[in-house]
Short mmCIF file of C-alpha atoms in Angstrom, two decimals:
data_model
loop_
_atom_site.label_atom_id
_atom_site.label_comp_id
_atom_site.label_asym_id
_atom_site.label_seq_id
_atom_site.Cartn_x
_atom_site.Cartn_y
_atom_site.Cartn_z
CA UNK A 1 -35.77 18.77 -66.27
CA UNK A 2 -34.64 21.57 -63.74
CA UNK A 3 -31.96 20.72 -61.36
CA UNK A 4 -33.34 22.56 -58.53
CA UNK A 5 -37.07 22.49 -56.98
CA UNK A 6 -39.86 24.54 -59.38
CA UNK A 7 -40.43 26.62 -56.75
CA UNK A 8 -37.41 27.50 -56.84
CA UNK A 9 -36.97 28.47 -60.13
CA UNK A 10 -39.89 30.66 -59.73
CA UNK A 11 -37.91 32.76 -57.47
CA UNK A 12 -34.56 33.14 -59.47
CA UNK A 13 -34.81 36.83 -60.27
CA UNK A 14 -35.74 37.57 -57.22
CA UNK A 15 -32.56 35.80 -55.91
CA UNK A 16 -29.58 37.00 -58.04
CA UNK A 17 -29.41 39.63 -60.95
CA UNK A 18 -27.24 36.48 -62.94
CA UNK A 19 -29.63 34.35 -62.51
CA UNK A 20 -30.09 31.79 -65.72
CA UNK A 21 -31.86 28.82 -66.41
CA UNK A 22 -30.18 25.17 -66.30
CA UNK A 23 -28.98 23.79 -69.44
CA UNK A 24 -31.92 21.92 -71.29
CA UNK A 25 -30.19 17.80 -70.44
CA UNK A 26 -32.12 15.45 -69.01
CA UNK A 27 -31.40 14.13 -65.77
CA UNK A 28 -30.96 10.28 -66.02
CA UNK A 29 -32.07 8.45 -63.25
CA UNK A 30 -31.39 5.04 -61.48
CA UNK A 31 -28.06 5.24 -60.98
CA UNK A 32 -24.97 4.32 -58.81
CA UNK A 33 -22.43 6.52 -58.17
CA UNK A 34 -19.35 6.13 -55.91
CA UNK A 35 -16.91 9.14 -55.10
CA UNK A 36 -13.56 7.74 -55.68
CA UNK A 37 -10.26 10.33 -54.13
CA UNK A 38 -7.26 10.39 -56.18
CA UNK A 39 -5.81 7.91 -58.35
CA UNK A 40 -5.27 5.94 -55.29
CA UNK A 41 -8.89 4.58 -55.14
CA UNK A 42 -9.74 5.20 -58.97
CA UNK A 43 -6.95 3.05 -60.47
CA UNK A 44 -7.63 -0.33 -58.28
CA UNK A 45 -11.38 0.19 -59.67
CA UNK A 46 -10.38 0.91 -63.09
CA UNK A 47 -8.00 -2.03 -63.62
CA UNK A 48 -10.73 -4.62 -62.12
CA UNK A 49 -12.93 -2.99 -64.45
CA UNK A 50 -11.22 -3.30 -67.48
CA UNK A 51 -9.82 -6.98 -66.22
CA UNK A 52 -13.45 -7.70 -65.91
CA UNK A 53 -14.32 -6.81 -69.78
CA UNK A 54 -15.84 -8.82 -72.53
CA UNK A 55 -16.70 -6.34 -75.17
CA UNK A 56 -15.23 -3.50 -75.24
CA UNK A 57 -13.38 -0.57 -73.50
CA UNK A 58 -12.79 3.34 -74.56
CA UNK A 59 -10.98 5.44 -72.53
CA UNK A 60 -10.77 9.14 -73.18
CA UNK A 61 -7.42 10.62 -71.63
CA UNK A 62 -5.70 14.14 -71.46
CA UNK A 63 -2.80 12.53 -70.36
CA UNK A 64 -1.89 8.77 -70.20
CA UNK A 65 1.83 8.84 -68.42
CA UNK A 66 4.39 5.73 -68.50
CA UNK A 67 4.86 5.61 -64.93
CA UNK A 68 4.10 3.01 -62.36
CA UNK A 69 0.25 3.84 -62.71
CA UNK A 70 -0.18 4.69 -66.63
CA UNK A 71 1.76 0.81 -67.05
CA UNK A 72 -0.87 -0.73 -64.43
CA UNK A 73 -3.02 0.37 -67.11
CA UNK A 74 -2.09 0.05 -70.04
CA UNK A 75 -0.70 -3.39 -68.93
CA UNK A 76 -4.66 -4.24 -68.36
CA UNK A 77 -5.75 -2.44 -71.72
CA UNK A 78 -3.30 -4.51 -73.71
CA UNK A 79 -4.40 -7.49 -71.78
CA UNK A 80 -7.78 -7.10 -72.63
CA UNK A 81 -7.08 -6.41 -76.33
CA UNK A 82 -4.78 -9.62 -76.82
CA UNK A 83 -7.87 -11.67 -75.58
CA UNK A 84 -10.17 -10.31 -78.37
CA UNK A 85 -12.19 -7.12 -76.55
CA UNK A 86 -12.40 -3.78 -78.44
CA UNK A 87 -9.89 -1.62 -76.85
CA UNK A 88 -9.91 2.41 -77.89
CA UNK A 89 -8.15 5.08 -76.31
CA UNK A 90 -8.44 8.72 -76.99
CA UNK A 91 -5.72 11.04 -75.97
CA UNK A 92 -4.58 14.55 -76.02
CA UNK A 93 -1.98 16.00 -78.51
CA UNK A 94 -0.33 18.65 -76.12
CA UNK A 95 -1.21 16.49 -72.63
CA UNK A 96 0.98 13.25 -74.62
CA UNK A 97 4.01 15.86 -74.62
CA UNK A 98 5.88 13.58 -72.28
CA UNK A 99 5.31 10.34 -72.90
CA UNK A 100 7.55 8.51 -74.76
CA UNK A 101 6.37 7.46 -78.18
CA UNK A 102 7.14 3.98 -77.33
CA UNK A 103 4.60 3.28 -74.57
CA UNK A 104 2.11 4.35 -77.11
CA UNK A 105 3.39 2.11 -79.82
CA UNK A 106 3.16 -0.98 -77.33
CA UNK A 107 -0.01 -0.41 -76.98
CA UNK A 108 -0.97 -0.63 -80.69
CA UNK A 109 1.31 -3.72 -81.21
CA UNK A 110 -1.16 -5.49 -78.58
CA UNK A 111 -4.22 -4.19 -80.64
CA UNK A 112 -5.05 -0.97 -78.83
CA UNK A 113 -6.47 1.44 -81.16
CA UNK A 114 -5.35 4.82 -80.45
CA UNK A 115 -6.15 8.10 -81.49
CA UNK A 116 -4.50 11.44 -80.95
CA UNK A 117 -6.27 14.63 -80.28
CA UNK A 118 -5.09 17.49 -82.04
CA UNK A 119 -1.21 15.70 -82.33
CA UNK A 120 1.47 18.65 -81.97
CA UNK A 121 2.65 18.80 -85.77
CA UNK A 122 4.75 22.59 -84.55
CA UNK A 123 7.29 22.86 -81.91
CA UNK A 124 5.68 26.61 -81.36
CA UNK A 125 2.62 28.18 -83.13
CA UNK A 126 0.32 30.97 -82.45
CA UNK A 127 -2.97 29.57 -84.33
CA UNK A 128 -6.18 29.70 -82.04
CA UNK A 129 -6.92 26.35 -82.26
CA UNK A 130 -3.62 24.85 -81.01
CA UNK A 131 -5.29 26.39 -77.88
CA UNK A 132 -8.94 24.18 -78.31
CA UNK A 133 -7.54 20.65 -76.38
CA UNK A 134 -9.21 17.41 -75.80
CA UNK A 135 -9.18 17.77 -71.57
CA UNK A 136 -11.74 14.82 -70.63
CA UNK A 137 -11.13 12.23 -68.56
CA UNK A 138 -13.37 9.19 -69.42
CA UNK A 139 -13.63 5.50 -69.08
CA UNK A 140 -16.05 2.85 -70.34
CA UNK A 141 -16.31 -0.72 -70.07
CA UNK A 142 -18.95 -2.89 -71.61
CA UNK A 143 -21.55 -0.85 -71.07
CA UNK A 144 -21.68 -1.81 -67.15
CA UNK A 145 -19.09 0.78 -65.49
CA UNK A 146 -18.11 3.99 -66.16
CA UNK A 147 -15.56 6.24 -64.45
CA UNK A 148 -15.54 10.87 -65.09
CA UNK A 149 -13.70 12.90 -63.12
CA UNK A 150 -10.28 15.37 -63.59
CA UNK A 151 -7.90 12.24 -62.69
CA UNK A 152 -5.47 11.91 -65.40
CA UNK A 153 -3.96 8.30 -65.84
CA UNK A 154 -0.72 9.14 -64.13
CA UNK A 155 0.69 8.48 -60.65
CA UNK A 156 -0.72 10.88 -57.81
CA UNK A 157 2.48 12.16 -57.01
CA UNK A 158 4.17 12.56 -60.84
CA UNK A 159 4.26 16.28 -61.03
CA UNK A 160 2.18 16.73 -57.07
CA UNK A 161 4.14 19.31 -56.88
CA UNK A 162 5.60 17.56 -53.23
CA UNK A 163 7.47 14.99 -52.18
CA UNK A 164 4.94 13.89 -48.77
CA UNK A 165 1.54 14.40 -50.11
CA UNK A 166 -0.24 13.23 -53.69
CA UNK A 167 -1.88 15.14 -55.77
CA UNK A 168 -5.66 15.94 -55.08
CA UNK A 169 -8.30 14.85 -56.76
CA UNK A 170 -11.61 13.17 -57.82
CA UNK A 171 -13.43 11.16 -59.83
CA UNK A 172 -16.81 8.95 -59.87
CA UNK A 173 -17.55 5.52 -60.84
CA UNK A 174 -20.79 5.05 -62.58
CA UNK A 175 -23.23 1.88 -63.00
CA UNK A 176 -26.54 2.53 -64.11
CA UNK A 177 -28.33 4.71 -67.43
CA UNK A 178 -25.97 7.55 -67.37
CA UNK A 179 -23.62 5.38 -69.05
CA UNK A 180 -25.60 5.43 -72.22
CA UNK A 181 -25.38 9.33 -72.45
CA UNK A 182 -21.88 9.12 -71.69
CA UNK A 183 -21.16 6.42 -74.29
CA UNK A 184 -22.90 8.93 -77.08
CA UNK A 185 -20.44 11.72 -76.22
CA UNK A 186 -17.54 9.65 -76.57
CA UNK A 187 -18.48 7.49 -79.64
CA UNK A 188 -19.52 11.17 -81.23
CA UNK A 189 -15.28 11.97 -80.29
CA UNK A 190 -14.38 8.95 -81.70
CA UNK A 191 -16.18 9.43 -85.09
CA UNK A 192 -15.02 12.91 -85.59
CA UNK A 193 -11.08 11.84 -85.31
CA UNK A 194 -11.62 8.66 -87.51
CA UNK A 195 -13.00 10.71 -90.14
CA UNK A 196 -9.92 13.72 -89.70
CA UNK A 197 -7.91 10.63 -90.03
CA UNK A 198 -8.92 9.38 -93.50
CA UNK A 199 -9.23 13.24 -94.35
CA UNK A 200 -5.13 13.44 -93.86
CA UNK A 201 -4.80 10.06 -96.09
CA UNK A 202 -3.56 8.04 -93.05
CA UNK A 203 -4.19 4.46 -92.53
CA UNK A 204 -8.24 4.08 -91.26
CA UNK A 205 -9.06 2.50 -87.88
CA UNK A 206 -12.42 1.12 -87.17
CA UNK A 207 -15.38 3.40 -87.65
CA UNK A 208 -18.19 1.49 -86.49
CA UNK A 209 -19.31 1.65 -82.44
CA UNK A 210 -18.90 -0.94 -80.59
CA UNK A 211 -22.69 -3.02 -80.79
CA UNK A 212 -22.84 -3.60 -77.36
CA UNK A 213 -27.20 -3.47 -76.65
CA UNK A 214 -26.32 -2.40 -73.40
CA UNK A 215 -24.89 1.15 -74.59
CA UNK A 216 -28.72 2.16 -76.20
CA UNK A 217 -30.53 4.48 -74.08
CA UNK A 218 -33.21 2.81 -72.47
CA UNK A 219 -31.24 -0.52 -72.40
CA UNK A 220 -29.70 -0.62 -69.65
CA UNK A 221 -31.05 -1.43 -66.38
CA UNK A 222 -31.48 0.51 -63.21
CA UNK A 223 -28.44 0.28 -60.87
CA UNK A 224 -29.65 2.49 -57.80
CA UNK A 225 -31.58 5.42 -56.61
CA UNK A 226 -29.26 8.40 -57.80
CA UNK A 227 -30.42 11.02 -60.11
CA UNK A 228 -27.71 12.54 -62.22
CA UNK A 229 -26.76 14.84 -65.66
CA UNK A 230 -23.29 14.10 -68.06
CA UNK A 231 -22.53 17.58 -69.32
CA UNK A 232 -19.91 17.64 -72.06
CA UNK A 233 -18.73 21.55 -73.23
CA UNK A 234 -17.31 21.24 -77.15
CA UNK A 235 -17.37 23.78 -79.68
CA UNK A 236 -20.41 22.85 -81.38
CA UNK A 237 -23.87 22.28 -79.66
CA UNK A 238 -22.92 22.56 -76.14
CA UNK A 239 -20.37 25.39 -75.75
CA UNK A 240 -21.74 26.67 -71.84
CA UNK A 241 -23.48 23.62 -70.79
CA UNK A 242 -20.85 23.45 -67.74
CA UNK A 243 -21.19 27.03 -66.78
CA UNK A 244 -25.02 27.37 -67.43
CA UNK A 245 -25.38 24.74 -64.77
CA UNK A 246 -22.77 26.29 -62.37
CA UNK A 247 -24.70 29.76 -63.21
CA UNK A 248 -28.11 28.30 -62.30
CA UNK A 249 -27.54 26.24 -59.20
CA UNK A 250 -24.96 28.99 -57.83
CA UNK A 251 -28.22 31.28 -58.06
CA UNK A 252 -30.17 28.88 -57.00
CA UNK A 253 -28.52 28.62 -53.66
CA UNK A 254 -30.29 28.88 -50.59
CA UNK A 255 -27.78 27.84 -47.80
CA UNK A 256 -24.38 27.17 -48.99
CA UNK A 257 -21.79 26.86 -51.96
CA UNK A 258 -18.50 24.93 -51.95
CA UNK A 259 -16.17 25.07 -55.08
CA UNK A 260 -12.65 23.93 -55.93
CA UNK A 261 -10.91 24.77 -58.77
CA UNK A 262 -7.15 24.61 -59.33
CA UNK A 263 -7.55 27.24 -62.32
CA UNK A 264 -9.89 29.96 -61.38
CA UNK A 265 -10.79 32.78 -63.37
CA UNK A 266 -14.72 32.81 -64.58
CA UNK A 267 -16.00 35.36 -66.48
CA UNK A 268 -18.04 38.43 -65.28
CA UNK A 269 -21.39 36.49 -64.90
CA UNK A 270 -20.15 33.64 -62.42
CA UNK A 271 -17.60 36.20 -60.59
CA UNK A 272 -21.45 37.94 -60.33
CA UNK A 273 -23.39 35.34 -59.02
CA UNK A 274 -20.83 34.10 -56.22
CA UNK A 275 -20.78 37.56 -54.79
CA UNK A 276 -24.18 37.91 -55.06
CA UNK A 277 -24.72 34.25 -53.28
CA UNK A 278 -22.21 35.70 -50.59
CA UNK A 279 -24.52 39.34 -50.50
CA UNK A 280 -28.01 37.38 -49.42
CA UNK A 281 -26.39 35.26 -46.73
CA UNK A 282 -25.13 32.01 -48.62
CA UNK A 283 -22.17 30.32 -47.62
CA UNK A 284 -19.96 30.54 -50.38
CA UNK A 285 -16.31 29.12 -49.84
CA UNK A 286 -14.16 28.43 -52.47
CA UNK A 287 -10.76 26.15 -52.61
CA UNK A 288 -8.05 27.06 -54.97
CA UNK A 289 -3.90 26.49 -55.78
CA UNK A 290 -1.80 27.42 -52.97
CA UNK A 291 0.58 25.38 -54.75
CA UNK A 292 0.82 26.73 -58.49
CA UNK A 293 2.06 24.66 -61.20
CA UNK A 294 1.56 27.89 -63.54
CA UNK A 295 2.33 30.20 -61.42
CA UNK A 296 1.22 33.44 -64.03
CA UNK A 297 -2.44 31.84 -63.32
CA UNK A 298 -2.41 31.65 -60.25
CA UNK A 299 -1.38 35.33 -60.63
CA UNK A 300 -4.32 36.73 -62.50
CA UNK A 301 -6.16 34.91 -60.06
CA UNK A 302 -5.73 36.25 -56.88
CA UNK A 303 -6.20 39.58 -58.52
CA UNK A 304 -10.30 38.74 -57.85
CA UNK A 305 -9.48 37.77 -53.96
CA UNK A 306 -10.26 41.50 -53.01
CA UNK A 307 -13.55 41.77 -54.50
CA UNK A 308 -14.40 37.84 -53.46
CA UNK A 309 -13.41 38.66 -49.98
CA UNK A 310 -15.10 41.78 -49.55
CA UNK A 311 -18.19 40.11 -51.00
CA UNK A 312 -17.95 37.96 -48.05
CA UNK A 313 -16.50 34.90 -49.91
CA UNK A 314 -14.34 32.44 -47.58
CA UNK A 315 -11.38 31.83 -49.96
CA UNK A 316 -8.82 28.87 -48.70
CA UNK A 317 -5.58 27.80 -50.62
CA UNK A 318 -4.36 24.64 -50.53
CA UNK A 319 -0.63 24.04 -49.85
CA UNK A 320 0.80 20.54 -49.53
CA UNK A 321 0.93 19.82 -52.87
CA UNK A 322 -1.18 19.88 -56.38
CA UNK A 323 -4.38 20.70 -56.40
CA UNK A 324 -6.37 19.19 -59.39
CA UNK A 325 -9.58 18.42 -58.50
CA UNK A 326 -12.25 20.22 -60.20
CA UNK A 327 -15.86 19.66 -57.60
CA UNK A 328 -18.58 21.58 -56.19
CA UNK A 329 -20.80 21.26 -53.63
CA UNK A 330 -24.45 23.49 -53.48
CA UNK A 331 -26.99 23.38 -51.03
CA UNK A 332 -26.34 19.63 -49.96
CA UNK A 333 -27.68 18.40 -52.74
CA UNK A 334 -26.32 19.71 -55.94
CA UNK A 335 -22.67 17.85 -56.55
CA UNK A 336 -20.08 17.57 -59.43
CA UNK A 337 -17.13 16.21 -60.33
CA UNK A 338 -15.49 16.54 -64.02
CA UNK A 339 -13.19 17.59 -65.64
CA UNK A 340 -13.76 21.30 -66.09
CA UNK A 341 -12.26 24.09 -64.32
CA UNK A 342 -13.36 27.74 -63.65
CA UNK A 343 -11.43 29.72 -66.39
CA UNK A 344 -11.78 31.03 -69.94
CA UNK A 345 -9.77 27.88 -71.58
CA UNK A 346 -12.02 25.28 -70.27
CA UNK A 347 -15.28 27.39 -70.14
CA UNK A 348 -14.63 28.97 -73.24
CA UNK A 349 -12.21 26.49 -75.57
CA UNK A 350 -11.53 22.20 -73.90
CA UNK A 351 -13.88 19.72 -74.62
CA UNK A 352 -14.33 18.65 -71.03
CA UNK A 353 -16.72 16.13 -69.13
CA UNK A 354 -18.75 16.90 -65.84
CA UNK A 355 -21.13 14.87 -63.76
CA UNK A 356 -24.08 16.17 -61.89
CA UNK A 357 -25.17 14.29 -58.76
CA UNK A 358 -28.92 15.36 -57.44
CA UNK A 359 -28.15 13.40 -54.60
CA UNK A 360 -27.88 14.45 -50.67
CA UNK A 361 -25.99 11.48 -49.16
CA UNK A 362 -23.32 11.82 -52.47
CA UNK A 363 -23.42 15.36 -52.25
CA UNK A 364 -23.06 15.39 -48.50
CA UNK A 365 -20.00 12.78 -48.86
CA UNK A 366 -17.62 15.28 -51.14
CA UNK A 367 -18.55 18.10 -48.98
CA UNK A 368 -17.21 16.22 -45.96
CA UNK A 369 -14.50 15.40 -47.87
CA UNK A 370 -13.61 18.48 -48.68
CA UNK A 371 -13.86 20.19 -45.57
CA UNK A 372 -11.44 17.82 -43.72
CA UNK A 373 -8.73 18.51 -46.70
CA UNK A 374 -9.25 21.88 -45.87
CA UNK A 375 -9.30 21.68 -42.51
CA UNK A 376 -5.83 19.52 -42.51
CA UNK A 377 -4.01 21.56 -45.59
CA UNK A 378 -5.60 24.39 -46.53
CA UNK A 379 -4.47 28.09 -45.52
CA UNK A 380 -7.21 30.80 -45.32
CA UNK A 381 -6.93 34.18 -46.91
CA UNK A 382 -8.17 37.16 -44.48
CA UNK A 383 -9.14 39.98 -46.40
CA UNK A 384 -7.13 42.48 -44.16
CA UNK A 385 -4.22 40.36 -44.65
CA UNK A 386 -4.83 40.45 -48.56
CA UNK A 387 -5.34 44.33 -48.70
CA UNK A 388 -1.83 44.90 -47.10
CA UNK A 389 -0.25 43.28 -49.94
CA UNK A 390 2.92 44.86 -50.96
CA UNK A 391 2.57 47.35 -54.17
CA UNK A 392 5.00 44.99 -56.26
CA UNK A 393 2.66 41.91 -55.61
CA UNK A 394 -0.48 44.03 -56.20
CA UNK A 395 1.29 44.96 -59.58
CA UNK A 396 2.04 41.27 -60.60
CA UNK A 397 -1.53 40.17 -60.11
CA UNK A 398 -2.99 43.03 -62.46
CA UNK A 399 -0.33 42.31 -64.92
CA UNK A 400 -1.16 38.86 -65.10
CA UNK A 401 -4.61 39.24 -64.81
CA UNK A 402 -4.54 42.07 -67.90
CA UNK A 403 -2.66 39.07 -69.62
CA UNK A 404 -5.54 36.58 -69.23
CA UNK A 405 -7.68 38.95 -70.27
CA UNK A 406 -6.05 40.27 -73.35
CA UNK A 407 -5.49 36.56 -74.18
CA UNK A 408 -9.05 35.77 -73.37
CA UNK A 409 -10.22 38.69 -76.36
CA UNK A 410 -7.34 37.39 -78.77
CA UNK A 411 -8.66 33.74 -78.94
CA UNK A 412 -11.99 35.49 -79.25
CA UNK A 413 -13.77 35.67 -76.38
CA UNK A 414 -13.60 38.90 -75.17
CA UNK A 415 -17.46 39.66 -74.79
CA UNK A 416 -18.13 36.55 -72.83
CA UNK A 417 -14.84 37.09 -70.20
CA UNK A 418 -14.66 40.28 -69.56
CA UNK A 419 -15.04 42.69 -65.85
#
């Protein structure tokens, strides 16, 4: 089902020369969907949640810290495993880099089973797929609640990259028939590392899903009036699911775009369609890094301000600490909130989770939202400012962004990232 009006879609050539049809998932409807910010509000609702559990809970995690936060949790995971509910947690091999190996072992002592994307095996390596990471961030409990978003389960200001001010984000929580979709992606996850398990001769975990009715499509009951879409990009049968729906709702756009990515640098197409958006009198204002915790991205990125700002783009970056949130905003009533950013490694290589919201009063919420962050801590690049950029920093962004680029063809995607 199309995420935008037919009669819009009728029009999409006539609106941008990138325009491309939505991907082909069906919107689930009747559901609830809260906007949580940072792991301020999502962490109170996720410990209730899993407090609250009978059956089961599986939590998909890039990183899972042992700080004050990642113990809250993992206090209430092992808490809910001791008193007989099936607890699984999914985590990444290269995000679990600095945890220590014995929070993760206390959490299998309490019955916690626990699987490890891709583990690091090589202290350095140049093989392509040490480069494909598990980078969703994914709760479920019983088959009532579920929580998406790009909040990692780690304090807001580990790593904020400030001492006064946490680091930005957002997430969802979810009641209602998405869940069901979201529980397939997930349980697919699950069986894929059981069986790489048994392939390497280790000891097996449990196999079989969780039995819970509730998780069957169709099962579970309404919840509220929101219409939304769970978009999952892998390396199999949904490798630009994420960016086909950026690409069609960006040239879909009638009035206005808002997007905020930490890492920014899209391929030729969506670079395309923004300016284009910008060309036929559509808002377009994007929120990036001010703050870089790798700075040679943030490089390669502001090599594209010139052409973004010329285009007419309004291009803010935010500076009181880490920005991680991964949203957009179109139109008023086209939202999402995921996991996925706006460059070639989680476009082109993560596994990462996204929700779509068709929903004006949610979509108008993170808009607002938005705005006042940056309105209160956001700087604004002027493009006369940007074009009197000294020569050396002119020559540090094309260096970097050559970089990207040459990395971009070496993992093998130089025909989809290029311009």
């Amino acid at each position: 089902m199309p995420i935008i009006p037919p009669d819009l879609l009728n029009r999409l050539p006539l609106l941008s020369r990138t325009a491309v049809p939505p991907s082909t998932i069906e919107v689930s409807r009747g559901n609830a969907i809260t906007l949580l910010k940072n792991g301020g509000e999502l962490f109170p609702a996720l410990v209730a949640a899993i407090d609250s559990a009978t059956h089961d809970v599986c939590i998909e995690t890039y990183i899972f810290c042992d700080d004050t936060a990642g113990e809250l949790i993992a206090n209430a995971l092992k808490s809910a495993a001791r008193r007989g509910v099936s607890v699984r947690v999914v985590v990444d091999g290269v995000g679990m880099g600095a945890t220590s190996p014995l929070f993760l072992d206390a959490l299998k002592q309490a019955g916690v089973e626990l699987a490890i994307f891709r583990p690091e095996r090589e202290f350095f390596s140049l093989r392509r797929s040490r480069l494909r990471r598990m980078h969703r961030k994914i709760s479920l409990i019983d088959g009532r609640i579920g929580f998406v978003g790009g909040i990692n389960l780690l304090d807001d200001m580990t790593d904020a990259l400030s001492t006064t001010h946490p680091r930005y984000d957002y997430a969802v929580k979810i009641e209602g028939p998405l869940l069901a979709d979201i529980y397939l992606a997930v349980n697919r996850l699950w069986r894929v590392l059981s069986r790489a398990k048994l392939q390497r001769k280790e000891r097996q975990f449990n196999q079989s899903q969780p039995a819970h009715a509730l998780y069957v499509p169709g099962n579970i009951a309404a919840a509220g009036t929101m219409n939304a879409k769970f978009l999952v990009r892998d390396n199999f049968r949904f490798r630009r699911a994420i960016e086909q729906e950026y690409l069609a709702a960006i040239s879909a756009a009638q009035k206005n775009i808002l997007m905020v990515s930490p890492y920014f640098l899209p391929g030729r197409a969506m670079r395309h369609a923004l300016r284009d958006a910008a060309k036929r009198g559509v808002g377009v204002t994007l929120l990036l890094q001010g703050r870089a915790d790798h700075p040679l991205m943030q490089l390669a990125t502001r090599a594209l301000y010139d052409q973004l700002l010329v285009a007419g783009v309004q291009l803010y970056e935010y500076g009181v600490s880490m920005l991680h949130g991964k949203v957009a905003v179109i139109d008023d009533e086209w939202a999402t909130v995921g996991s996925s950013n706006l460059d070639p490694f989680s476009l082109l290589l993560n596994r990462e989770a996204n929700v779509i919201v068709l929903n004006s009063k949610f979509a108008l919420e993170l808009r607002d939202s938005v705005f006042a962050e940056i309105a209160a801590n956001a700087g604004q690049m002027k493009v006369t400012d940007w074009q009197h950029r000294s020569r050396w920093a002119r020559i540090q962004s094309w260096s970097a962004y050559g970089l990207a680029k040459f990395i971009a063809g070496w993992i093998g995607f130089k025909n989809e990232w290029r311009g």
